[in-house]
Amino acid sequence: MPKAAEQGAHTNTEATVELTAGQLSAIKIEPVGTISFAVEKDEMGNIDYDQDLAVQVFSAYPGKVINALASLGDTVQKGQPLCAIDSPDLIQAESALISATSTLELTTKHLARVRDLHGTNGVSEREFEQVTSDQHTAEGAVRAARNTLTLFGKSEDEIDRVVSTRQVDRELIIRSPVTGRVTARNAQPGLLVQPGTAPAPYAVADLSLKWLIANVPEADAPLFKAGQQVRATVSAFPGRTFEGKITRLAQAVDPTTHRLMLRSEIADPKDELRPGMLATFTIRVSEPVESAAIPMTGVVRNGDGTMAAWVTTDRKHFAQRIVKVGLQDSNRYQVNDGLKPNELAVTDGAIFLSNMLQAPPSD
């Protein structure tokens, strides 16, 4: 039966309950234990691309887009073609190679004739040396022209094809410099492009890392430091945790919102996180603390907002004890006041005892 607290009892004791043998099966009694609680802080933020790994892909030469090969959201490999442009500079470079090749063929034939005549003293030594010099000059011009085309991204086979067919290949292929996802596409047929002039035809981002951007209250600013480990969760993947670390804190607090911007790098090897996702992240702000603990099923919140546990000395009579809780893990509260280690307490079924106070069983 419920009883009022006796005079001189523990100051946090409010009521007592006596249970029958049958009622005892509804609760669980254990000594209060101690565990290590991680001292952590939870904040909210948003996922974004890692802008340090996002590349604006420009053409190295001016021209006009004639074919867009990659679409927004496509996953591309390093070196994969993104678009083709019609480049006057490429046409000029290929024409120079064709001209240099023709000149080399002429000087080669001329050198062969002069070499034969030189063997029979049909030409002077001076003329032979001049023709030989012309041959070397022509060979150098061809090498330079071929090297120029490699700067345009042309392969040796493509260069050989230009030489053999004597026809220019107008397409300059713009390739992805990194493996990642196409995060922006401005390229479309007819777009005029200039080196380094916005907008870039494409943007490609390495998505193995993401940014988590958060604005934390200025009162919490001293808790955060670059290098701290971060655990992030998003509603799209319940039960999953994404690991990372804080990489940057703003130098100043926003004077309007009184919040401090911080940025974390989050590992996302499977590219599951999407920019704009709302994320909850947790950091450890100090070393774990050893403290008395009680399962959440052993604590009841009263109508006045206080938290109460139930203690016993004889496993039959139970006293309600007001407790102050602090940190918590997945299923336990840290008890800062009201319980001592090894004290017998109800660890499961506290709500059963509290209900008995409100609706005591009839005799």
GROMACS .gro file of C-alpha atoms in nm:
model
  363
    1MET     CA    1   0.000   0.000   0.000
    2PRO     CA    2   0.125   0.358  -0.062
    3LYS     CA    3   0.239   0.546   0.247
    4ALA     CA    4   0.340   0.905   0.314
    5ALA     CA    5   0.707   0.978   0.368
    6GLU     CA    6   0.814   0.946   0.731
    7GLN     CA    7   0.966   1.234   0.925
    8GLY     CA    8   1.344   1.238   0.906
    9ALA     CA    9   1.355   1.030   0.590
   10HIS     CA   10   1.586   1.113   0.300
   11THR     CA   11   1.506   1.465   0.189
   12ASN     CA   12   1.442   1.346  -0.168
   13THR     CA   13   1.197   1.074  -0.059
   14GLU     CA   14   0.834   1.154  -0.144
   15ALA     CA   15   0.635   0.830  -0.096
   16THR     CA   16   0.670   0.461  -0.035
   17VAL     CA   17   0.500   0.159  -0.182
   18GLU     CA   18   0.480  -0.197  -0.054
   19LEU     CA   19   0.452  -0.475  -0.315
   20THR     CA   20   0.313  -0.822  -0.285
   21ALA     CA   21   0.506  -1.123  -0.409
   22GLY     CA   22   0.295  -1.129  -0.724
   23GLN     CA   23   0.354  -0.760  -0.795
   24LEU     CA   24   0.731  -0.799  -0.765
   25SER     CA   25   0.734  -0.987  -1.095
   26ALA     CA   26   0.643  -0.662  -1.273
   27ILE     CA   27   0.968  -0.490  -1.179
   28LYS     CA   28   1.342  -0.551  -1.185
   29ILE     CA   29   1.573  -0.464  -0.896
   30GLU     CA   30   1.949  -0.415  -0.931
   31PRO     CA   31   2.230  -0.234  -0.750
   32VAL     CA   32   2.305   0.108  -0.894
   33GLY     CA   33   2.610   0.073  -1.117
   34THR     CA   34   2.863   0.313  -1.263
   35ILE     CA   35   2.959   0.353  -1.627
   36SER     CA   36   3.162   0.593  -1.839
   37PHE     CA   37   2.953   0.859  -2.010
   38ALA     CA   38   3.086   1.031  -2.318
   39VAL     CA   39   3.068   1.408  -2.281
   40GLU     CA   40   2.923   1.504  -2.617
   41LYS     CA   41   2.743   1.788  -2.789
   42ASP     CA   42   2.477   1.757  -3.058
   43GLU     CA   43   2.422   2.018  -3.328
   44MET     CA   44   2.242   2.045  -3.662
   45GLY     CA   45   2.391   2.120  -4.003
   46ASN     CA   46   2.355   2.068  -4.376
   47ILE     CA   47   2.541   1.844  -4.619
   48ASP     CA   48   2.721   2.008  -4.913
   49TYR     CA   49   2.974   1.915  -5.178
   50ASP     CA   50   3.339   1.942  -5.074
   51GLN     CA   51   3.419   2.258  -5.269
   52ASP     CA   52   3.791   2.188  -5.237
   53LEU     CA   53   3.733   1.876  -5.449
   54ALA     CA   54   3.496   2.043  -5.698
   55VAL     CA   55   3.666   2.132  -6.026
   56GLN     CA   56   3.545   2.394  -6.272
   57VAL     CA   57   3.628   2.239  -6.610
   58PHE     CA   58   3.724   2.503  -6.868
   59SER     CA   59   3.850   2.465  -7.221
   60ALA     CA   60   4.214   2.560  -7.260
   61TYR     CA   61   4.130   2.719  -7.597
   62PRO     CA   62   3.841   2.929  -7.730
   63GLY     CA   63   3.576   2.770  -7.944
   64LYS     CA   64   3.211   2.676  -7.984
   65VAL     CA   65   3.048   2.373  -7.824
   66ILE     CA   66   2.929   2.128  -8.090
   67ASN     CA   67   2.840   1.831  -7.869
   68ALA     CA   68   2.768   1.795  -7.495
   69LEU     CA   69   2.857   1.439  -7.398
   70ALA     CA   70   2.792   1.431  -7.021
   71SER     CA   71   2.475   1.526  -6.838
   72LEU     CA   72   2.414   1.678  -6.496
   73GLY     CA   73   2.444   1.409  -6.229
   74ASP     CA   74   2.649   1.169  -6.441
   75THR     CA   75   2.935   0.986  -6.272
   76VAL     CA   76   3.248   1.033  -6.482
   77GLN     CA   77   3.599   0.892  -6.471
   78LYS     CA   78   3.921   1.090  -6.493
   79GLY     CA   79   3.993   1.150  -6.862
   80GLN     CA   80   3.635   1.081  -6.975
   81PRO     CA   81   3.511   1.317  -7.253
   82LEU     CA   82   3.264   1.581  -7.132
   83CYS     CA   83   3.204   1.783  -7.447
   84ALA     CA   84   3.348   1.862  -7.791
   85ILE     CA   85   3.416   2.212  -7.922
   86ASP     CA   86   3.498   2.350  -8.265
   87SER     CA   87   3.829   2.525  -8.199
   88PRO     CA   88   3.995   2.761  -8.450
   89ASP     CA   89   4.321   2.719  -8.259
   90LEU     CA   90   4.305   2.342  -8.310
   91ILE     CA   91   4.236   2.383  -8.681
   92GLN     CA   92   4.535   2.616  -8.707
   93ALA     CA   93   4.760   2.373  -8.520
   94GLU     CA   94   4.654   2.079  -8.738
   95SER     CA   95   4.703   2.286  -9.052
   96ALA     CA   96   5.052   2.371  -8.930
   97LEU     CA   97   5.126   1.999  -8.887
   98ILE     CA   98   4.999   1.918  -9.237
   99SER     CA   99   5.212   2.198  -9.382
  100ALA     CA  100   5.520   2.095  -9.183
  101THR     CA  101   5.474   1.732  -9.291
  102SER     CA  102   5.454   1.833  -9.659
  103THR     CA  103   5.768   2.042  -9.621
  104LEU     CA  104   5.947   1.750  -9.454
  105GLU     CA  105   5.854   1.518  -9.739
  106LEU     CA  106   5.997   1.765  -9.992
  107THR     CA  107   6.319   1.819  -9.799
  108THR     CA  108   6.358   1.443  -9.753
  109LYS     CA  109   6.334   1.383 -10.128
  110HIS     CA  110   6.565   1.675 -10.202
  111LEU     CA  111   6.821   1.550  -9.949
  112ALA     CA  112   6.815   1.203 -10.106
  113ARG     CA  113   6.892   1.349 -10.450
  114VAL     CA  114   7.165   1.578 -10.320
  115ARG     CA  115   7.319   1.294 -10.120
  116ASP     CA  116   7.349   1.085 -10.437
  117LEU     CA  117   7.507   1.375 -10.626
  118HIS     CA  118   7.735   1.452 -10.334
  119GLY     CA  119   7.869   1.100 -10.354
  120THR     CA  120   7.984   1.166 -10.712
  121ASN     CA  121   8.097   1.521 -10.645
  122GLY     CA  122   7.793   1.651 -10.834
  123VAL     CA  123   7.720   1.919 -10.569
  124SER     CA  124   7.937   2.130 -10.350
  125GLU     CA  125   7.994   2.058  -9.984
  126ARG     CA  126   7.827   2.385  -9.896
  127GLU     CA  127   7.508   2.299 -10.086
  128PHE     CA  128   7.498   1.954  -9.925
  129GLU     CA  129   7.527   2.105  -9.578
  130GLN     CA  130   7.250   2.355  -9.654
  131VAL     CA  131   7.013   2.083  -9.772
  132THR     CA  132   7.095   1.875  -9.465
  133SER     CA  133   7.022   2.177  -9.244
  134ASP     CA  134   6.689   2.230  -9.419
  135GLN     CA  135   6.603   1.867  -9.347
  136HIS     CA  136   6.676   1.908  -8.977
  137THR     CA  137   6.468   2.225  -8.967
  138ALA     CA  138   6.175   2.048  -9.131
  139GLU     CA  139   6.200   1.756  -8.890
  140GLY     CA  140   6.201   1.997  -8.596
  141ALA     CA  141   5.895   2.176  -8.731
  142VAL     CA  142   5.705   1.846  -8.756
  143ARG     CA  143   5.801   1.749  -8.401
  144ALA     CA  144   5.691   2.088  -8.271
  145ALA     CA  145   5.361   2.065  -8.458
  146ARG     CA  146   5.293   1.717  -8.321
  147ASN     CA  147   5.379   1.829  -7.968
  148THR     CA  148   5.139   2.121  -8.005
  149LEU     CA  149   4.857   1.882  -8.092
  150THR     CA  150   4.928   1.673  -7.783
  151LEU     CA  151   4.861   1.989  -7.580
  152PHE     CA  152   4.514   1.990  -7.735
  153GLY     CA  153   4.462   1.638  -7.599
  154LYS     CA  154   4.513   1.457  -7.929
  155SER     CA  155   4.651   1.103  -7.911
  156GLU     CA  156   4.935   0.976  -8.129
  157ASP     CA  157   4.687   0.777  -8.338
  158GLU     CA  158   4.473   1.085  -8.394
  159ILE     CA  159   4.780   1.287  -8.492
  160ASP     CA  160   4.892   1.014  -8.733
  161ARG     CA  161   4.545   1.017  -8.888
  162VAL     CA  162   4.570   1.390  -8.955
  163VAL     CA  163   4.909   1.336  -9.119
  164SER     CA  164   4.797   1.044  -9.334
  165THR     CA  165   4.463   1.191  -9.448
  166ARG     CA  166   4.578   1.553  -9.472
  167GLN     CA  167   4.244   1.650  -9.318
  168VAL     CA  168   4.190   1.855  -9.003
  169ASP     CA  169   3.986   1.714  -8.714
  170ARG     CA  170   3.783   2.011  -8.590
  171GLU     CA  171   3.672   1.848  -8.262
  172LEU     CA  172   3.858   1.948  -7.948
  173ILE     CA  173   3.754   1.712  -7.667
  174ILE     CA  174   3.723   1.853  -7.315
  175ARG     CA  175   3.791   1.574  -7.062
  176SER     CA  176   3.720   1.541  -6.692
  177PRO     CA  177   4.033   1.608  -6.483
  178VAL     CA  178   3.901   1.400  -6.190
  179THR     CA  179   3.676   1.107  -6.113
  180GLY     CA  180   3.347   1.227  -5.967
  181ARG     CA  181   2.999   1.348  -6.048
  182VAL     CA  182   2.892   1.625  -6.284
  183THR     CA  183   2.754   1.889  -6.046
  184ALA     CA  184   2.699   2.166  -6.303
  185ARG     CA  185   2.658   2.170  -6.679
  186ASN     CA  186   2.644   2.487  -6.885
  187ALA     CA  187   2.767   2.328  -7.208
  188GLN     CA  188   2.517   2.313  -7.491
  189PRO     CA  189   2.560   2.320  -7.868
  190GLY     CA  190   2.644   2.671  -7.983
  191LEU     CA  191   2.785   2.794  -7.651
  192LEU     CA  192   3.099   3.001  -7.704
  193VAL     CA  193   3.370   2.916  -7.452
  194GLN     CA  194   3.681   3.104  -7.349
  195PRO     CA  195   3.963   2.981  -7.124
  196GLY     CA  196   3.888   3.075  -6.763
  197THR     CA  197   3.576   3.272  -6.850
  198ALA     CA  198   3.265   3.188  -6.647
  199PRO     CA  199   3.047   2.999  -6.669
  200ALA     CA  200   3.260   2.688  -6.699
  201PRO     CA  201   3.113   2.432  -6.941
  202TYR     CA  202   3.117   2.172  -6.661
  203ALA     CA  203   3.186   2.129  -6.292
  204VAL     CA  204   3.290   1.789  -6.157
  205ALA     CA  205   3.320   1.704  -5.788
  206ASP     CA  206   3.496   1.417  -5.612
  207LEU     CA  207   3.213   1.285  -5.396
  208SER     CA  208   3.408   1.054  -5.163
  209LEU     CA  209   3.407   1.339  -4.909
  210LYS     CA  210   3.124   1.577  -4.823
  211TRP     CA  211   3.109   1.894  -4.622
  212LEU     CA  212   2.883   1.932  -4.320
  213ILE     CA  213   2.816   2.302  -4.266
  214ALA     CA  214   2.674   2.414  -3.932
  215ASN     CA  215   2.612   2.739  -3.748
  216VAL     CA  216   2.645   2.680  -3.374
  217PRO     CA  217   2.544   2.918  -3.092
  218GLU     CA  218   2.823   3.149  -2.986
  219ALA     CA  219   2.791   3.020  -2.628
  220ASP     CA  220   2.899   2.677  -2.753
  221ALA     CA  221   3.184   2.809  -2.969
  222PRO     CA  222   3.461   2.724  -2.715
  223LEU     CA  223   3.359   2.356  -2.731
  224PHE     CA  224   3.454   2.316  -3.097
  225LYS     CA  225   3.808   2.282  -3.232
  226ALA     CA  226   3.957   2.185  -3.566
  227GLY     CA  227   4.043   1.817  -3.572
  228GLN     CA  228   3.763   1.702  -3.341
  229GLN     CA  229   3.596   1.381  -3.450
  230VAL     CA  230   3.238   1.408  -3.574
  231ARG     CA  231   2.960   1.149  -3.600
  232ALA     CA  232   2.680   1.252  -3.832
  233THR     CA  233   2.337   1.102  -3.891
  234VAL     CA  234   2.069   1.183  -4.149
  235SER     CA  235   1.704   1.083  -4.156
  236ALA     CA  236   1.747   0.916  -4.496
  237PHE     CA  237   1.964   0.645  -4.336
  238PRO     CA  238   1.825   0.569  -3.988
  239GLY     CA  239   2.070   0.384  -3.768
  240ARG     CA  240   2.366   0.476  -3.989
  241THR     CA  241   2.657   0.691  -3.872
  242PHE     CA  242   2.895   0.883  -4.098
  243GLU     CA  243   3.237   0.963  -3.954
  244GLY     CA  244   3.439   1.278  -4.008
  245LYS     CA  245   3.623   1.563  -3.840
  246ILE     CA  246   3.598   1.939  -3.803
  247THR     CA  247   3.829   2.109  -4.054
  248ARG     CA  248   3.746   2.478  -4.025
  249LEU     CA  249   3.588   2.727  -3.788
  250ALA     CA  250   3.498   3.081  -3.891
  251GLN     CA  251   3.717   3.356  -3.748
  252ALA     CA  252   3.419   3.564  -3.639
  253VAL     CA  253   3.068   3.515  -3.503
  254ASP     CA  254   2.783   3.635  -3.723
  255PRO     CA  255   2.674   3.963  -3.557
  256THR     CA  256   2.312   3.913  -3.666
  257THR     CA  257   2.251   3.552  -3.565
  258HIS     CA  258   2.526   3.528  -3.300
  259ARG     CA  259   2.628   3.194  -3.441
  260LEU     CA  260   2.966   3.056  -3.548
  261MET     CA  261   3.005   2.872  -3.877
  262LEU     CA  262   3.200   2.548  -3.866
  263ARG     CA  263   3.276   2.298  -4.139
  264SER     CA  264   3.344   1.927  -4.114
  265GLU     CA  265   3.463   1.674  -4.370
  266ILE     CA  266   3.246   1.361  -4.372
  267ALA     CA  267   3.361   1.038  -4.535
  268ASP     CA  268   3.104   0.918  -4.790
  269PRO     CA  269   3.279   0.647  -4.995
  270LYS     CA  270   2.950   0.516  -5.139
  271ASP     CA  271   2.825   0.864  -5.233
  272GLU     CA  272   2.504   0.829  -5.031
  273LEU     CA  273   2.479   1.177  -4.883
  274ARG     CA  274   2.316   1.447  -5.093
  275PRO     CA  275   2.380   1.821  -5.075
  276GLY     CA  276   2.106   1.995  -4.879
  277MET     CA  277   2.036   1.701  -4.647
  278LEU     CA  278   1.975   1.802  -4.286
  279ALA     CA  279   2.221   1.625  -4.057
  280THR     CA  280   2.261   1.587  -3.682
  281PHE     CA  281   2.622   1.564  -3.573
  282THR     CA  282   2.781   1.477  -3.243
  283ILE     CA  283   3.124   1.571  -3.113
  284ARG     CA  284   3.307   1.467  -2.797
  285VAL     CA  285   3.394   1.780  -2.605
  286SER     CA  286   3.592   1.625  -2.318
  287GLU     CA  287   3.711   1.296  -2.173
  288PRO     CA  288   3.445   1.044  -2.059
  289VAL     CA  289   3.325   1.072  -1.699
  290GLU     CA  290   3.262   0.781  -1.462
  291SER     CA  291   2.928   0.822  -1.287
  292ALA     CA  292   2.635   0.644  -1.124
  293ALA     CA  293   2.385   0.533  -1.386
  294ILE     CA  294   2.034   0.395  -1.405
  295PRO     CA  295   1.842   0.257  -1.703
  296MET     CA  296   1.582   0.490  -1.850
  297THR     CA  297   1.315   0.234  -1.757
  298GLY     CA  298   1.406   0.298  -1.392
  299VAL     CA  299   1.321   0.671  -1.404
  300VAL     CA  300   0.982   0.845  -1.426
  301ARG     CA  301   0.915   1.210  -1.503
  302ASN     CA  302   0.667   1.355  -1.254
  303GLY     CA  303   0.396   1.606  -1.336
  304ASP     CA  304   0.607   1.891  -1.194
  305GLY     CA  305   0.895   1.801  -1.425
  306THR     CA  306   1.115   1.634  -1.165
  307MET     CA  307   1.267   1.293  -1.231
  308ALA     CA  308   1.207   1.012  -0.982
  309ALA     CA  309   1.355   0.668  -0.919
  310TRP     CA  310   1.254   0.396  -0.674
  311VAL     CA  311   1.488   0.250  -0.412
  312THR     CA  312   1.456  -0.036  -0.165
  313THR     CA  313   1.648  -0.199   0.116
  314ASP     CA  314   1.443  -0.515   0.161
  315ARG     CA  315   1.312  -0.577  -0.194
  316LYS     CA  316   0.958  -0.535  -0.063
  317HIS     CA  317   0.917  -0.174   0.044
  318PHE     CA  318   1.004   0.090  -0.218
  319ALA     CA  319   1.068   0.461  -0.168
  320GLN     CA  320   1.035   0.719  -0.442
  321ARG     CA  321   1.351   0.927  -0.471
  322ILE     CA  322   1.385   1.253  -0.665
  323VAL     CA  323   1.700   1.233  -0.877
  324LYS     CA  324   1.894   1.473  -1.093
  325VAL     CA  325   2.001   1.324  -1.423
  326GLY     CA  326   2.265   1.454  -1.661
  327LEU     CA  327   2.426   1.283  -1.955
  328GLN     CA  328   2.272   0.985  -2.126
  329ASP     CA  329   2.375   0.708  -2.359
  330SER     CA  330   2.146   0.489  -2.565
  331ASN     CA  331   1.950   0.354  -2.265
  332ARG     CA  332   2.092   0.494  -1.940
  333TYR     CA  333   2.085   0.822  -1.749
  334GLN     CA  334   2.379   0.966  -1.560
  335VAL     CA  335   2.264   1.029  -1.200
  336ASN     CA  336   2.419   1.343  -1.057
  337ASP     CA  337   2.222   1.341  -0.731
  338GLY     CA  338   1.975   1.116  -0.551
  339LEU     CA  339   2.132   0.771  -0.594
  340LYS     CA  340   2.459   0.617  -0.482
  341PRO     CA  341   2.656   0.331  -0.638
  342ASN     CA  342   2.547  -0.014  -0.512
  343GLU     CA  343   2.218   0.120  -0.371
  344LEU     CA  344   1.929  -0.111  -0.464
  345ALA     CA  345   1.701   0.055  -0.717
  346VAL     CA  346   1.425  -0.044  -0.956
  347THR     CA  347   1.587  -0.059  -1.299
  348ASP     CA  348   1.278  -0.169  -1.492
  349GLY     CA  349   0.915  -0.102  -1.401
  350ALA     CA  350   0.944   0.237  -1.230
  351ILE     CA  351   0.631   0.351  -1.411
  352PHE     CA  352   0.443   0.059  -1.251
  353LEU     CA  353   0.529   0.185  -0.903
  354SER     CA  354   0.444   0.546  -0.988
  355ASN     CA  355   0.107   0.439  -1.123
  356MET     CA  356   0.036   0.264  -0.793
  357LEU     CA  357   0.069   0.601  -0.619
  358GLN     CA  358  -0.196   0.754  -0.842
  359ALA     CA  359  -0.434   0.457  -0.839
  360PRO     CA  360  -0.354   0.241  -0.534
  361PRO     CA  361  -0.490  -0.112  -0.549
  362SER     CA  362  -0.796  -0.177  -0.337
  363ASP     CA  363  -0.779  -0.414  -0.040
   0.00000   0.00000   0.00000
